[in-house]
Protein backbone atom coordinates (compact mmCIF):
# COMPACT_ATOMS: atom_id res chain seq x y z
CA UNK A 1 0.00 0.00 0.00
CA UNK A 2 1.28 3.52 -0.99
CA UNK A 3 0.73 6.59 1.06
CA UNK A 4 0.74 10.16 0.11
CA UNK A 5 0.80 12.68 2.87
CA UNK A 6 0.39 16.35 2.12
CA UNK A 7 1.14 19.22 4.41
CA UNK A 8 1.30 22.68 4.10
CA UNK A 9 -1.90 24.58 3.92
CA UNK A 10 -3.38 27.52 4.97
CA UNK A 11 -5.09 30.74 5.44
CA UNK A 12 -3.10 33.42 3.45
CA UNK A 13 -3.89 36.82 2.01
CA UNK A 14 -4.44 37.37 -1.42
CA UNK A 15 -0.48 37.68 -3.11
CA UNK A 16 0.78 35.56 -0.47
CA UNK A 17 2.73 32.45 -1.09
CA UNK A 18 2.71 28.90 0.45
CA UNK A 19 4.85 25.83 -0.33
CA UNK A 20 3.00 22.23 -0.45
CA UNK A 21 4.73 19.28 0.06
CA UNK A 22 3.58 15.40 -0.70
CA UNK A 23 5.52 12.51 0.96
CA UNK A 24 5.01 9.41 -0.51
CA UNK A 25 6.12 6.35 1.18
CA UNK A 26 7.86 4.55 -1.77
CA UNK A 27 10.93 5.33 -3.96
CA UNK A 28 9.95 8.05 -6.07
CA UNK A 29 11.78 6.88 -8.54
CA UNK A 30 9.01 4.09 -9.23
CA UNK A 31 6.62 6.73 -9.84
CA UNK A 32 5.55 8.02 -13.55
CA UNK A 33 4.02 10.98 -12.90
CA UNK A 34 3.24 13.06 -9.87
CA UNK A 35 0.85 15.72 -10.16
CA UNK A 36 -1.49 18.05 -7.37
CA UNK A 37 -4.94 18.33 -7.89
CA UNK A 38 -7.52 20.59 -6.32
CA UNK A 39 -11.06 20.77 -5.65
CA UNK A 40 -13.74 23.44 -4.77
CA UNK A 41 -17.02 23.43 -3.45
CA UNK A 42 -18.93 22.70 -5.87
CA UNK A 43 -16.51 22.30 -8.15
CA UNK A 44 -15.00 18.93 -9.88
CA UNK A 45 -11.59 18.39 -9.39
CA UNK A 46 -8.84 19.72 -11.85
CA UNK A 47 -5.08 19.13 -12.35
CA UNK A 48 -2.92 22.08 -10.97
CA UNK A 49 0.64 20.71 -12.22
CA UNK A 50 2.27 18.05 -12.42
CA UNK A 51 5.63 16.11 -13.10
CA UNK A 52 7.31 13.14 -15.02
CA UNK A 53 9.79 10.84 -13.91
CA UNK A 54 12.07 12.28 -16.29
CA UNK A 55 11.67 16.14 -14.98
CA UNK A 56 9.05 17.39 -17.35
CA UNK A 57 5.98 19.89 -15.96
CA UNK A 58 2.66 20.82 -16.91
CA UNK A 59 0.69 23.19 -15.36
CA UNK A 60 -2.97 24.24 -15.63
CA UNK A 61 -3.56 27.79 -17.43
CA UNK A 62 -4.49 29.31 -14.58
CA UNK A 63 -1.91 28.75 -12.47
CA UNK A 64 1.08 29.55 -15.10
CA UNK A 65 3.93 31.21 -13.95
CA UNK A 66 2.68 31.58 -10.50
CA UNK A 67 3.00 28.09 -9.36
CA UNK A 68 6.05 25.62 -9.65
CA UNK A 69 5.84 21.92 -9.14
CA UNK A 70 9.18 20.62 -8.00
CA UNK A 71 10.58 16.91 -6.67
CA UNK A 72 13.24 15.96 -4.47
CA UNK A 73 13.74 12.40 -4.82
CA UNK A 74 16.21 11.97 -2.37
CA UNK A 75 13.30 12.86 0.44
CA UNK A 76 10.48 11.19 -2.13
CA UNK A 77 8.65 14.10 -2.01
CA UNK A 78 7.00 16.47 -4.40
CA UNK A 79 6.35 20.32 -3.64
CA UNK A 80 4.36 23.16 -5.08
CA UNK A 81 5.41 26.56 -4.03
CA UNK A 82 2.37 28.81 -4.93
CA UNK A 83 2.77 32.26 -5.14
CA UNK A 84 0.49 35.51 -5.51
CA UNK A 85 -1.94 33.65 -4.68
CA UNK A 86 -5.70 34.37 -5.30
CA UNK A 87 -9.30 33.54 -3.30
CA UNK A 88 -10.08 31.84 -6.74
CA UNK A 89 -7.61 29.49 -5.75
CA UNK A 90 -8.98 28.50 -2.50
CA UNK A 91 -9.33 24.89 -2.88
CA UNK A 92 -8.74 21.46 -1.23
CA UNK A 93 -5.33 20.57 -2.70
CA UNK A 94 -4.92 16.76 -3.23
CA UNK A 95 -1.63 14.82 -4.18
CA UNK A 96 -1.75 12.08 -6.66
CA UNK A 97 0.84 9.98 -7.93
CA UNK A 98 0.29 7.84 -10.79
CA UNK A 99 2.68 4.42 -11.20
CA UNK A 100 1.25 2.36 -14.40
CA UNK A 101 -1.15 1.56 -13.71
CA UNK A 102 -2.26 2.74 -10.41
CA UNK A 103 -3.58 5.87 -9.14
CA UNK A 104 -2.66 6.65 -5.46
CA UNK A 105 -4.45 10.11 -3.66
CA UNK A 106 -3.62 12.22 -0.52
CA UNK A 107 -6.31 12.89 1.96
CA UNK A 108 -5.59 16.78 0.80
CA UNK A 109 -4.87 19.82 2.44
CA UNK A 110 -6.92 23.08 2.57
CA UNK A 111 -5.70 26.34 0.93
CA UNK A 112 -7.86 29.71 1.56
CA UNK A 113 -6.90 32.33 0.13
CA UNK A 114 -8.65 35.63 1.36
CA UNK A 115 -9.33 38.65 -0.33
């Protein structure tokens, strides 16, 4: 079994930053692709970014060149440092990490962002 655990949320002001991080409890190096996902209310769930085993990144539109998904695989753990941040992207913010061909999820960790 294959655990993700995400910490780093928060209440922040709108322009603020905060860094995410996702701990999974296998060699990273196993995994395909890790990626962070958020949901609102109401909302479905969309991809923010994510990353390839060989380095490479995508990242939603909105989220472009404010938000960098990074991974350090000698601590198996993916981040996502999120900066100017805006209340649009308050959002649960979920981990998934994707190792052919299973899907593993965090539990998530809340982001506000106030205005």
């Amino acid at each position: 079994q294959v655990h993700l655990t995400e910490s780093g949320g928060g209440l922040v002001q709108a322009g603020e930053s905060l860094r995410l991080s996702c701990a999974i409890s296998k060699s990273i190096f196993s995994i395909d692709v890790m990626g962070w996902y958020r949901q609102a209310p109401g909302k479905q769930r969309e991809l923010v970014a994510n990353i390839r085993s060989e380095g490479r990144t995508n990242y939603a539109d909105s989220v472009k060149g404010r938000f960098t998904i990074s991974r350090d695989n000698a601590k198996n753990t993916v981040y996502l440092q999120m900066n100017s941040l805006k209340p649009e992207d308050t959002a649960v913010y979920i981990c998934n990490a994707y190792e052919v061909p299973y899907d593993y999820w965090g539990q998530g960790t809340q982001v506000t962002v106030s205005s």
